[in-house]
Amino acid sequence: MKRILIIEDEQVIAEVQKDYLKVNGFSVEIEASGDMGLKKALSREMIM
Amino acid sequence: MNLFFENARKFFPVLVLSLLVAIGLTNGILTFLVSRSIIKPLYALKHAAEEIKEGNLDHEVNLKRKDEIGQLGAAFEEMRYRLNESIRLQLQYEENRKELISNISHDLKTPITGIRACVEGIQDGIADTELKRGKYMIMIAKKTEEMDRLIDELFLYSKLDLKQLPFYLEPMDLAAYLYDCAQELRLDLRMEGVTITFTSAGNRPILVMTDRKNLYRIIMNIIDNCLKYMNKINKEIRIKLYDGEEEATIKIEDNGTGIESAALPHIFDRFYREDPSRNTATGGSGLGLAIVKQIMEGHGGKVWAESSIGVGTSIYFTLKKIRVQDGEGS
């Protein structure tokens, strides 16, 4: 399954985006801060 | 003798003429000098006035004189300086107002965006299970609540700003009040895991004039702010009361993240957040401490903050004391 990382500090928006992407067959992870997001993006393979 | 008169008669016209010439010359030179010393500064003033007319308020006038003309020049210079200051201040206010509108728009827009996203999600059938729909409803409710509180605080702030909110100042024993306050806070659910201490210097009643309802609001807003920036395992809030000659000082100290010294003077500004991205995850409208400042100004008290990074922040405010005989009289 293709993985997508969402970096968004507004939790509600991130959650809704996650649900949309999930319905369309992606695996989604959420990070609230840029620093943590970058760390996660570099540690695992993400398509977006 | 005869020769003298003869000579005098002979030279009389020449004498008169040379006298006239001398008087005329002195007169001319004096007039020239005096008029130059008056006209030159007048021209300088005229030039300066024209510069101001054109909107250039940075053109300085310095006549380098101590007489009346020098005084006129100094008065003119003073006027220019004041005018310049007032225009600068006006521009600053204008800038603040623009920033305020931009901040309000941003902070109102964020929850609306969240609500819209949830509603669209439900409409598009993304929330396909009952559980998910429930989750969306909770998110909508949270955002609505957030916006409601922001608007309430904005309304309160603007009423305070317009001085439309009357203060009902009454005498009160601050030491006993803060003791009760600390007791009440310990029972508050949000204070779970936070140690609250109250110490009063001298352990005696300290009578102050205050508006009970607004004092409570001040304390709660400061404590809300403390709670937002707690980052240690042993969370502490220490309330301390200092007795002074004219006023009593209250210190509310936390052991949170601390505030950078560059940001410290701005924390009482409306909508100021240290974080430039204006993350609302910490909650709050950005008006809490601005409301504290407004209320303190209405009380005629002072409010200020001290902080060190990693150690914590202390917020101080003062309330005017009632002298004992006044207290007994009322």
PDB file of N, CA and C in Angstrom, chain B residues 25 73 81 111 131 134 153 159 182 185 203 243 275 288 323:
ATOM      1  N   LEU B  25      25.718 106.491   6.267  1.00  0.00           N
ATOM      2  CA  LEU B  25      26.453 105.238   6.132  1.00  0.00           C
ATOM      3  C   LEU B  25      26.223 104.312   7.328  1.00  0.00           C
ATOM      4  N   GLY B  73      12.490  79.996  16.897  1.00  0.00           N
ATOM      5  CA  GLY B  73      13.033  78.830  16.190  1.00  0.00           C
ATOM      6  C   GLY B  73      12.889  77.571  17.019  1.00  0.00           C
ATOM      7  N   TYR B  81       8.824  68.544  15.964  1.00  0.00           N
ATOM      8  CA  TYR B  81       9.125  67.274  16.613  1.00  0.00           C
ATOM      9  C   TYR B  81       7.848  66.568  17.092  1.00  0.00           C
ATOM     10  N   PRO B 111     -10.920  27.602  12.630  1.00  0.00           N
ATOM     11  CA  PRO B 111     -11.965  26.643  13.025  1.00  0.00           C
ATOM     12  C   PRO B 111     -13.026  26.432  11.947  1.00  0.00           C
ATOM     13  N   LEU B 131     -19.054   5.127  13.853  1.00  0.00           N
ATOM     14  CA  LEU B 131     -17.935   5.552  14.695  1.00  0.00           C
ATOM     15  C   LEU B 131     -17.284   6.813  14.108  1.00  0.00           C
ATOM     16  N   GLY B 134     -19.446   9.815  14.349  1.00  0.00           N
ATOM     17  CA  GLY B 134     -19.358  10.316  15.728  1.00  0.00           C
ATOM     18  C   GLY B 134     -18.109  11.159  15.918  1.00  0.00           C
ATOM     19  N   GLU B 153     -14.477  36.149  23.880  1.00  0.00           N
ATOM     20  CA  GLU B 153     -13.330  36.879  24.417  1.00  0.00           C
ATOM     21  C   GLU B 153     -13.076  38.160  23.635  1.00  0.00           C
ATOM     22  N   LYS B 159     -15.170  45.373  24.579  1.00  0.00           N
ATOM     23  CA  LYS B 159     -15.917  46.154  25.576  1.00  0.00           C
ATOM     24  C   LYS B 159     -14.974  46.807  26.577  1.00  0.00           C
ATOM     25  N   ALA B 182      -6.904  29.256  45.589  1.00  0.00           N
ATOM     26  CA  ALA B 182      -5.968  28.132  45.462  1.00  0.00           C
ATOM     27  C   ALA B 182      -6.675  26.826  45.819  1.00  0.00           C
ATOM     28  N   LEU B 185      -8.922  25.886  42.976  1.00  0.00           N
ATOM     29  CA  LEU B 185      -8.150  25.435  41.817  1.00  0.00           C
ATOM     30  C   LEU B 185      -7.694  23.989  41.981  1.00  0.00           C
ATOM     31  N   ASN B 203       1.102  36.506  56.609  1.00  0.00           N
ATOM     32  CA  ASN B 203      -0.114  35.777  57.007  1.00  0.00           C
ATOM     33  C   ASN B 203      -1.160  36.639  57.717  1.00  0.00           C
ATOM     34  N   ASP B 243       2.991  42.053  50.453  1.00  0.00           N
ATOM     35  CA  ASP B 243       2.352  43.234  51.013  1.00  0.00           C
ATOM     36  C   ASP B 243       3.273  44.433  50.802  1.00  0.00           C
ATOM     37  N   ASP B 275       4.691  31.548  18.885  1.00  0.00           N
ATOM     38  CA  ASP B 275       4.818  30.704  17.710  1.00  0.00           C
ATOM     39  C   ASP B 275       4.290  31.455  16.475  1.00  0.00           C
ATOM     40  N   GLY B 288      -6.201  36.208  26.176  1.00  0.00           N
ATOM     41  CA  GLY B 288      -6.206  36.030  27.628  1.00  0.00           C
ATOM     42  C   GLY B 288      -5.408  37.089  28.380  1.00  0.00           C
ATOM     43  N   ARG B 323      -5.927  51.917  53.133  1.00  0.00           N
ATOM     44  CA  ARG B 323      -5.247  52.175  54.411  1.00  0.00           C
ATOM     45  C   ARG B 323      -6.198  51.739  55.524  1.00  0.00           C
TER      46      ARG B 323
END
